[in-house]
PDB file of C-alpha atoms in Angstrom:
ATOM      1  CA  UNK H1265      -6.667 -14.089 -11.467  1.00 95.00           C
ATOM      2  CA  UNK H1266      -5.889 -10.365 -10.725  1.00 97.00           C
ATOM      3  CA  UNK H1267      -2.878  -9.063 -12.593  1.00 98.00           C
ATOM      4  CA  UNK H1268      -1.080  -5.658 -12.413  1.00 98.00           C
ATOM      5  CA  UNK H1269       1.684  -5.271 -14.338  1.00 98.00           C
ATOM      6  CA  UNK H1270       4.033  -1.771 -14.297  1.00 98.00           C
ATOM      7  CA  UNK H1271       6.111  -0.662 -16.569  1.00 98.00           C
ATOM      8  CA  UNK H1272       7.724   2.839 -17.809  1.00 98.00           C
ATOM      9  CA  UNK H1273      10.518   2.351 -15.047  1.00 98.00           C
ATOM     10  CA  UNK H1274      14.316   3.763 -15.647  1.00 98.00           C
ATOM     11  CA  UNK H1275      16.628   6.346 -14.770  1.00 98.00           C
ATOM     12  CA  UNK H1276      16.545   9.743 -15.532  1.00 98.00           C
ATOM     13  CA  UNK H1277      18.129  13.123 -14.592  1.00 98.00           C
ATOM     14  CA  UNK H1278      17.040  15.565 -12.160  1.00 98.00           C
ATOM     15  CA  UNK H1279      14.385  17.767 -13.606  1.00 98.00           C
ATOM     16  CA  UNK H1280      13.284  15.150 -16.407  1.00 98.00           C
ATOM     17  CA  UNK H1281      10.361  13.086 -16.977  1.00 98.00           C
ATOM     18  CA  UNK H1282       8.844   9.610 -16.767  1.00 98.00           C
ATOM     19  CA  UNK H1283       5.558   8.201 -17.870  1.00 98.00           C
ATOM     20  CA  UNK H1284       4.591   4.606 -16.003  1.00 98.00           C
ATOM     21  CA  UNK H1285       1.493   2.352 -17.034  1.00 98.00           C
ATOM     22  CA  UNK H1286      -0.090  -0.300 -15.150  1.00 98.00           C
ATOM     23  CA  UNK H1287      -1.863  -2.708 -17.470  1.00 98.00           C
ATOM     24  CA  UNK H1288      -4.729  -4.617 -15.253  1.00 98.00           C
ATOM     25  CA  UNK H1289      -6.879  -7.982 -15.948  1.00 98.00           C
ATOM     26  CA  UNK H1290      -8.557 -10.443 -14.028  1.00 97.00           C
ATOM     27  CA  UNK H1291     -11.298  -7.692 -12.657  1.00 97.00           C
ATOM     28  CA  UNK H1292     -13.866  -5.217 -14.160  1.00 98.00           C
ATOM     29  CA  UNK H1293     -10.576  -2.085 -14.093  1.00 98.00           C
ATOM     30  CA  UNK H1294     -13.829   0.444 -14.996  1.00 98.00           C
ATOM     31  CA  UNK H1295     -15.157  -0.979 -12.037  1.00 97.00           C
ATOM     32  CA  UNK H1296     -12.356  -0.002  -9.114  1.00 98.00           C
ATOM     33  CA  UNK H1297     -10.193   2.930  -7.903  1.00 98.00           C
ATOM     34  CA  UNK H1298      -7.151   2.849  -8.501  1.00 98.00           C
ATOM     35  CA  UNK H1299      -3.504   3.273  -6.742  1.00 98.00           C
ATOM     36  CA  UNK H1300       0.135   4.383  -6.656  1.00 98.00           C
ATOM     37  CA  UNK H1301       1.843   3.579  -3.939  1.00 98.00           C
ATOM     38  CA  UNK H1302       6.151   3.757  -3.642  1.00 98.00           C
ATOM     39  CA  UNK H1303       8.429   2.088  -1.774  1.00 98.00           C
ATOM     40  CA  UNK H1304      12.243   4.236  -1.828  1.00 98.00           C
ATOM     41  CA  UNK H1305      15.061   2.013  -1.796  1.00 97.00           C
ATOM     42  CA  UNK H1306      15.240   0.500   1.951  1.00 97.00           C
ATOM     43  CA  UNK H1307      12.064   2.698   2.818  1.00 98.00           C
ATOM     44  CA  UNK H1308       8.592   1.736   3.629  1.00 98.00           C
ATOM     45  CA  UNK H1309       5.297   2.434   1.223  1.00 98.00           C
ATOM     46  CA  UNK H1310       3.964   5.484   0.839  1.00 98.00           C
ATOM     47  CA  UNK H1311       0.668   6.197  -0.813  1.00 98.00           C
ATOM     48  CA  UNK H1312       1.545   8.600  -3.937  1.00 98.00           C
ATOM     49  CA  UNK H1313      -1.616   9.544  -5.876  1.00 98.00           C
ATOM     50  CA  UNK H1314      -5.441   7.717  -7.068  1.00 97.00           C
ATOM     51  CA  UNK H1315      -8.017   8.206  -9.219  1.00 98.00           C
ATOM     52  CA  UNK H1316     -11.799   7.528  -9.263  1.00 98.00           C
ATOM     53  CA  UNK H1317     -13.341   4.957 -11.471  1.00 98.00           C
ATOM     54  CA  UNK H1318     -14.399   7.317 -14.278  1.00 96.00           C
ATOM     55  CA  UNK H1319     -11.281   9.683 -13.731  1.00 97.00           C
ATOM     56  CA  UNK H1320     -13.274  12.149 -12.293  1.00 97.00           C
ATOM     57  CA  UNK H1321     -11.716  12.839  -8.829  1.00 98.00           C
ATOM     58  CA  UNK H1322      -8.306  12.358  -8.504  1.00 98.00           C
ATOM     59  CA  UNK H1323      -5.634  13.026  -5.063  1.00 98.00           C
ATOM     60  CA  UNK H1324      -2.263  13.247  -4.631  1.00 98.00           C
ATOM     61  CA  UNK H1325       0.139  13.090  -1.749  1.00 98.00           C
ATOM     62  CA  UNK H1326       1.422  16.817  -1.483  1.00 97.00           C
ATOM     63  CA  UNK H1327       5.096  16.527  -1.779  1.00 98.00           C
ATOM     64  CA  UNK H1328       4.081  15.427  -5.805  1.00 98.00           C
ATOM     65  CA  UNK H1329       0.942  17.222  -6.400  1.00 98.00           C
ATOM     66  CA  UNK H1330       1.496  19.778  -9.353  1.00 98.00           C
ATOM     67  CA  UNK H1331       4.770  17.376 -10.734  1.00 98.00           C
ATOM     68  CA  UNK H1332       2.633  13.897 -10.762  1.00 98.00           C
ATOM     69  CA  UNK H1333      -0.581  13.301 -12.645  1.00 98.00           C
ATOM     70  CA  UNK H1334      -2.932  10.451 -12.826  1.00 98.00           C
ATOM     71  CA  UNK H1335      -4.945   8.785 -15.368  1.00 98.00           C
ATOM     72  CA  UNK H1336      -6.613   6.160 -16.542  1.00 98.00           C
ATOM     73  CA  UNK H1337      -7.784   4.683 -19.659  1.00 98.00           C
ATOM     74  CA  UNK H1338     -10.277   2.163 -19.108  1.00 98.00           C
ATOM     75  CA  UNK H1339     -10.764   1.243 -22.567  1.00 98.00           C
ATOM     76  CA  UNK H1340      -7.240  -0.548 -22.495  1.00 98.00           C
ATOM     77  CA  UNK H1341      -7.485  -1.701 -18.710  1.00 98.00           C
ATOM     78  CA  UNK H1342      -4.813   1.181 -18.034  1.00 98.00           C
ATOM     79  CA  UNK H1343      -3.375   3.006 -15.670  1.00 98.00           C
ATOM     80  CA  UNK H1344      -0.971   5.759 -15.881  1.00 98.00           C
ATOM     81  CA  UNK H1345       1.545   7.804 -13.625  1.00 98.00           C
ATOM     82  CA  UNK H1346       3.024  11.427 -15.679  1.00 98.00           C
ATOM     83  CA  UNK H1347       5.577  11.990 -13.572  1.00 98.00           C
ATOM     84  CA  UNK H1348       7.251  15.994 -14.355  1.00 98.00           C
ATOM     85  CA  UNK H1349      10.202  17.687 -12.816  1.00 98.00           C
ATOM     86  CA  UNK H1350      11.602  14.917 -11.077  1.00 98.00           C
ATOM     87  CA  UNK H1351      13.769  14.829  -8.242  1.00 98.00           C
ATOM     88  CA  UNK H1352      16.071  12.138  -6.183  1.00 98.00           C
ATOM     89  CA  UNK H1353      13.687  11.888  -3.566  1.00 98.00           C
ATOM     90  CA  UNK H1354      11.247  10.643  -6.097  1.00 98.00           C
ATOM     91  CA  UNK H1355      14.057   7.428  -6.477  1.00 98.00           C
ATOM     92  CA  UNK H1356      11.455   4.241  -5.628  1.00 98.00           C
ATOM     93  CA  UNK H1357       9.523   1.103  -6.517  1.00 98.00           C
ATOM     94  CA  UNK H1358       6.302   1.996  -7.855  1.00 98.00           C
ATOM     95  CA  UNK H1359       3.620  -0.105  -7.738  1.00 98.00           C
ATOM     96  CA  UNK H1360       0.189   0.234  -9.101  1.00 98.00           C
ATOM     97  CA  UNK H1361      -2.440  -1.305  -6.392  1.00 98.00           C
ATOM     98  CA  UNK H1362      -6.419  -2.125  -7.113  1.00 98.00           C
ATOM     99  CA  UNK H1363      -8.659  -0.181  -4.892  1.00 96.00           C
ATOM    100  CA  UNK H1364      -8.403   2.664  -2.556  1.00 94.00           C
ATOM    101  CA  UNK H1365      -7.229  -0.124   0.412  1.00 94.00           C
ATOM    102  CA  UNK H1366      -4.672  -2.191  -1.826  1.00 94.00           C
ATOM    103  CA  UNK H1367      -6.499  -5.262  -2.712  1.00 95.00           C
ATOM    104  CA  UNK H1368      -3.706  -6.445  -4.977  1.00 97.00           C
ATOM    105  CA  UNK H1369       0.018  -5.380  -6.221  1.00 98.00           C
ATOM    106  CA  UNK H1370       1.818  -5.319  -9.306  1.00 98.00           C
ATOM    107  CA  UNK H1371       5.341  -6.615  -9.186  1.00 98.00           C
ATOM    108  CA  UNK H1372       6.859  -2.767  -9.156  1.00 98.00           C
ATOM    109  CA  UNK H1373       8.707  -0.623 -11.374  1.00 98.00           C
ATOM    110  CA  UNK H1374      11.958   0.939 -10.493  1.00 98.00           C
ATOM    111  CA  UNK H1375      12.490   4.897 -10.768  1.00 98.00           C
ATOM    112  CA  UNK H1376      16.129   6.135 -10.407  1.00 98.00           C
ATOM    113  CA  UNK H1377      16.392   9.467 -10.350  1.00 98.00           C
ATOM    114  CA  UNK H1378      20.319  10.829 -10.630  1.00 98.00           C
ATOM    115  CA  UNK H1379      22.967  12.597 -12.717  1.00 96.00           C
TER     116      UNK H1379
ATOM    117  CA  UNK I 179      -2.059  13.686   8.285  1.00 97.00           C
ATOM    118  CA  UNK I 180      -2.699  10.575  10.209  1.00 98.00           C
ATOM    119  CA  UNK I 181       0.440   9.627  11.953  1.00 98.00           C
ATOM    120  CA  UNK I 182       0.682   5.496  11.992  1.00 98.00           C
ATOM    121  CA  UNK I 183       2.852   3.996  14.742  1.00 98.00           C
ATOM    122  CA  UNK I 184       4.275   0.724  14.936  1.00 98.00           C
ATOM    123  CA  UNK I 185       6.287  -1.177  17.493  1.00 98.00           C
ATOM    124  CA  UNK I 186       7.862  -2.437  18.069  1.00 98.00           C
ATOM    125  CA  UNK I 187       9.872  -2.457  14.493  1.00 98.00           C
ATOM    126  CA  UNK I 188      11.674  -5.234  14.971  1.00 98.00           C
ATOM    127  CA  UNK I 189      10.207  -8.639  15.919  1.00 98.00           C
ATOM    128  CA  UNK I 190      12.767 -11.881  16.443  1.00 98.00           C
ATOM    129  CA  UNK I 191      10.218 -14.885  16.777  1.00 98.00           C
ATOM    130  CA  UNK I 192      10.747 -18.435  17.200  1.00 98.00           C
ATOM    131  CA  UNK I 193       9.023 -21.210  15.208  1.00 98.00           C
ATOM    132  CA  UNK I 194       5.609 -21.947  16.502  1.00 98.00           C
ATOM    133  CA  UNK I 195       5.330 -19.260  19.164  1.00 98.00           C
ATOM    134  CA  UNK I 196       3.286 -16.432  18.712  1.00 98.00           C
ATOM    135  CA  UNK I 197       3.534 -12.655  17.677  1.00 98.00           C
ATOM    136  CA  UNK I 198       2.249  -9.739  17.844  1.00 98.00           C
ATOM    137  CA  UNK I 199       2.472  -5.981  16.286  1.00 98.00           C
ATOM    138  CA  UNK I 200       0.776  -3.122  17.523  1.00 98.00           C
ATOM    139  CA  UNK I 201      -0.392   0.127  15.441  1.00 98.00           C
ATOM    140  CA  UNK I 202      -1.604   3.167  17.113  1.00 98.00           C
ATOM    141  CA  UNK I 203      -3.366   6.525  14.957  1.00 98.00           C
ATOM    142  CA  UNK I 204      -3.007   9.924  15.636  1.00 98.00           C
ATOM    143  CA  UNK I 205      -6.622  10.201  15.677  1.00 98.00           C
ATOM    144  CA  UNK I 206      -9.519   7.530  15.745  1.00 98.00           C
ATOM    145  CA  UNK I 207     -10.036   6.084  12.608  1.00 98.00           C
ATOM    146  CA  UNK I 208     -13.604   4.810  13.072  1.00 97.00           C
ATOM    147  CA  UNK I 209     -15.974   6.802   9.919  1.00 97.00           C
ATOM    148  CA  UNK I 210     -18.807   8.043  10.321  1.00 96.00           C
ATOM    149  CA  UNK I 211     -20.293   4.895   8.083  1.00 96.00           C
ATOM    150  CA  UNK I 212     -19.744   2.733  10.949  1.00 96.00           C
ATOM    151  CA  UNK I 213     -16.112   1.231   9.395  1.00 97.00           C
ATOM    152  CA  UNK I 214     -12.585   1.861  10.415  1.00 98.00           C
ATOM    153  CA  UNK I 215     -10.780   1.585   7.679  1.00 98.00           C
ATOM    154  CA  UNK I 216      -7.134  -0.276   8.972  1.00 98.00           C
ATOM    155  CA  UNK I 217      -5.525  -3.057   6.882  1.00 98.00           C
ATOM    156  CA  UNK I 218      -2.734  -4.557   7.382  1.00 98.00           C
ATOM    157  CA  UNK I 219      -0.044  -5.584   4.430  1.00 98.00           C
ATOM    158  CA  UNK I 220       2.901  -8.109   4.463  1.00 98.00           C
ATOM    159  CA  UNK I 221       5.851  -7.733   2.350  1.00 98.00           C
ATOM    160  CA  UNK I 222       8.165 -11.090   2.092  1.00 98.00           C
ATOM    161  CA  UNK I 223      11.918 -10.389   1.121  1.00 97.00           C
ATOM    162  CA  UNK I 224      12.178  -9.457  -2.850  1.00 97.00           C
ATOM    163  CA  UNK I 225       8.445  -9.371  -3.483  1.00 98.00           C
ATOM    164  CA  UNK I 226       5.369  -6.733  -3.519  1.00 98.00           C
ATOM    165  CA  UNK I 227       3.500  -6.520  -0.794  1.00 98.00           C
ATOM    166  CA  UNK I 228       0.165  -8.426   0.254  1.00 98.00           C
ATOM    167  CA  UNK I 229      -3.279  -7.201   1.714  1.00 98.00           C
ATOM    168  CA  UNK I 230      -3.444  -9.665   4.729  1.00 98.00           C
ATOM    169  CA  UNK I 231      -6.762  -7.324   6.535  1.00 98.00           C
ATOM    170  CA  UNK I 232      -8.970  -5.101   5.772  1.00 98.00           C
ATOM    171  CA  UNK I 233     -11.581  -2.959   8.114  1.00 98.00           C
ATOM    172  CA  UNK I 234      -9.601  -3.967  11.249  1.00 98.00           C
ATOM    173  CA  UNK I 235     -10.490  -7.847  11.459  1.00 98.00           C
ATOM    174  CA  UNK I 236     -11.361  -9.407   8.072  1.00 98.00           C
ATOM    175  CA  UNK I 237      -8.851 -11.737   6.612  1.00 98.00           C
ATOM    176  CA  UNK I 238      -8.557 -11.779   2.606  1.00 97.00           C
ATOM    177  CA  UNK I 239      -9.074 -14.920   0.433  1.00 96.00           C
ATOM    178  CA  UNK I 240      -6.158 -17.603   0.707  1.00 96.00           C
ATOM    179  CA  UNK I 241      -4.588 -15.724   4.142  1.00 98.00           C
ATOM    180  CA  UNK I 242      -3.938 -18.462   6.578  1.00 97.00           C
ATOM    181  CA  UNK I 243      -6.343 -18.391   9.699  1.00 96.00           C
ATOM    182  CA  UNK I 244      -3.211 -17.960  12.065  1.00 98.00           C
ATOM    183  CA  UNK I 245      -3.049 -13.675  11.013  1.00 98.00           C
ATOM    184  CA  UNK I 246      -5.501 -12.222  13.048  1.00 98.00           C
ATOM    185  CA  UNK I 247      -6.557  -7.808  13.491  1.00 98.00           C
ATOM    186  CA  UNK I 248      -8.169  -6.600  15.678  1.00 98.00           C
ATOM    187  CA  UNK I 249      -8.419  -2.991  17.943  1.00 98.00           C
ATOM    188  CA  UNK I 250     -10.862  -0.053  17.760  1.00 98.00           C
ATOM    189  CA  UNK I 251     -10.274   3.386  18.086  1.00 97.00           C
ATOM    190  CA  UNK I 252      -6.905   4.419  17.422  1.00 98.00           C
ATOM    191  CA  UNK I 253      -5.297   1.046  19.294  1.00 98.00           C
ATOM    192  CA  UNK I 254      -4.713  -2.115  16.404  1.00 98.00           C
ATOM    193  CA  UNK I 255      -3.401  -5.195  16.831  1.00 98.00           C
ATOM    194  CA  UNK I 256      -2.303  -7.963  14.658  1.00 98.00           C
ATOM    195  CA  UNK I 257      -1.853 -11.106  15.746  1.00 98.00           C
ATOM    196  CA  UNK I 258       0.584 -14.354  14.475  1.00 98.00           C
ATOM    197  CA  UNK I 259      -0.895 -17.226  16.291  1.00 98.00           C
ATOM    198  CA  UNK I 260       2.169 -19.803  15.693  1.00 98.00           C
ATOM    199  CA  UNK I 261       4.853 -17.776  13.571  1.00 98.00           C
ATOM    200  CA  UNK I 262       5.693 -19.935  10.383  1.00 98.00           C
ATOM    201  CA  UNK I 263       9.491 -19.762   8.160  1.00 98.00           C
ATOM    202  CA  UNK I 264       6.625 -18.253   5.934  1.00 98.00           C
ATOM    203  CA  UNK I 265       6.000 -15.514   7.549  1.00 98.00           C
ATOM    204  CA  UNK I 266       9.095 -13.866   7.394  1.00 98.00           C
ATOM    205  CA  UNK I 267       9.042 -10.241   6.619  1.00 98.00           C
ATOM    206  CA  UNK I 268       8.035  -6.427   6.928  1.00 98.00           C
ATOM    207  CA  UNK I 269       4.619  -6.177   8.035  1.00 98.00           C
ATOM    208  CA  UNK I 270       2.541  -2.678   7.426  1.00 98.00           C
ATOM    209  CA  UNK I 271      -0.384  -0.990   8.566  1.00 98.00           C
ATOM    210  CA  UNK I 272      -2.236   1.635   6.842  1.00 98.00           C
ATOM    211  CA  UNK I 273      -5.129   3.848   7.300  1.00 98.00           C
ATOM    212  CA  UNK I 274      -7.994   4.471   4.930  1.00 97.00           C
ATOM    213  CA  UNK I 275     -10.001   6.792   7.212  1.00 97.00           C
ATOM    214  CA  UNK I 276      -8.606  10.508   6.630  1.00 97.00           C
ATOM    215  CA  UNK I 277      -7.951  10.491   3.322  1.00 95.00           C
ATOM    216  CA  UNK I 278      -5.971  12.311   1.289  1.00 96.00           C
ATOM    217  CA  UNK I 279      -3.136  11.327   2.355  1.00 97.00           C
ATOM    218  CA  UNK I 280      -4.023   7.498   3.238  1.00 97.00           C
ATOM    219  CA  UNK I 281      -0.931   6.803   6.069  1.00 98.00           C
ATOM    220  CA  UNK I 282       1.251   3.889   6.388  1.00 98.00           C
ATOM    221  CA  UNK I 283       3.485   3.145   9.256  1.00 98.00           C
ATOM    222  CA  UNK I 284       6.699   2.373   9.280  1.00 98.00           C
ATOM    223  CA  UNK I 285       6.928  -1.014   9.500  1.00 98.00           C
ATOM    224  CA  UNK I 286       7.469  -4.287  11.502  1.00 98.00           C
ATOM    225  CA  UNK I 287      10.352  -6.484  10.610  1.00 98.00           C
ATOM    226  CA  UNK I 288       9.269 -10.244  11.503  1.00 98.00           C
ATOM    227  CA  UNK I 289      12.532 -12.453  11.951  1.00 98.00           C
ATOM    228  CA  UNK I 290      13.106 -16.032  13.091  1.00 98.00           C
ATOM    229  CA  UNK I 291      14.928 -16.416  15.886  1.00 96.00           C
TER     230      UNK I 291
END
């Protein structure tokens, strides 16, 4: 069975910084592409950011491209989300998705972002 | 970026009929390796969402045969054959064609009547 599991969540201030992991089992994790997608609060998804198998090519949605960054370790069946200079629009779910088309969701994690 | 549209966004069904949600593109989404990359997600109240489709028309493993896709071009449908207490929800499309970004749209809210 496919699991996804998030974590990293919280609040934090304007301006400050989050790091959120997505440990994966059930499937080969070296094997897929893998996603960020968030959901703000009453909102629909929106794709965020994903990253190649090996880490090599990685794409981001533009309103977090140079704050967000992507990675992977597929040693430990990981995926990461370094999230920088965060703002209240960034306030969401985050969920951590297997494949470029979403095959399967982790439960969310839930980023406020306020003073 | 691909602009997805949905309607209509809210859908009031009753038990056992049918429904239906349309999703149009901004531009075709067929690729140039013969795919067209459109699946379709549900989201039930309080939980993650769920791949239902993929590639227009193909159901994933353990979605009841009642969810149908289907469409071409920049036209998608999907399809509730008898609407089930089940089924209750926000329903999704999202495009996989023109990437980066990959587009959602806004989404369907599926009610019982």
């Amino acid at each position: 069975e496919v699991q996804l599991v998030e974590s990293g969540g919280g609040l934090v201030q304007p301006g400050g910084s989050l790091r959120l992991s997505c440990a994966a089992s059930g499937f080969i994790f070296s094997s897929s592409w893998m996603t960020w997608v968030r959901q703000a609060p009453g909102k629909g998804l929106a794709w965020v950011a994903n990253i190649k198998q090996d880490g090599s090519e990685k794409y981001y949605v533009d309103s977090v491209k140079g704050r967000f960054t992507i990675s992977r370790d597929n040693a430990k069946d990981s995926l990461y989300l370094q999230m920088n200079s965060l703002r209240a629009e960034d306030t969401a779910v985050y969920y951590c998705a297997r494949d470029r088309s979403g095959t399967d969701w982790g439960q969310g994690t839930l980023v406020t972002v306020s003073s | 970026d691909v602009v997805m549209t949905q309607s209509p966004l809210s859908l009031p069904v009753t038990l056992g009929q049918p429904a239906s949600i349309s999703c149009r593109s901004s531009q075709s989404l067929a690729y140039s390796d013969g795919n067209t990359y459109l699946n379709w997600f549900q989201q039930r109240p309080g939980q993650s969402p769920r791949r239902l489709i993929y590639k227009v028309s193909n159901r994933d493993s353990g979605v009841p045969d009642r969810f149908s896709g289907s469409g071409s071009g920049t036209d998608f449908t999907l399809k509730i054959s008898r609407v089930e207490a089940e089924d209750v929800g926000v329903y999704y499309c999202m495009q996989g064609t023109h990437w980066p970004p990959f587009t959602f749209g806004q989404g369907t809210r599926l009610e019982i009547k």
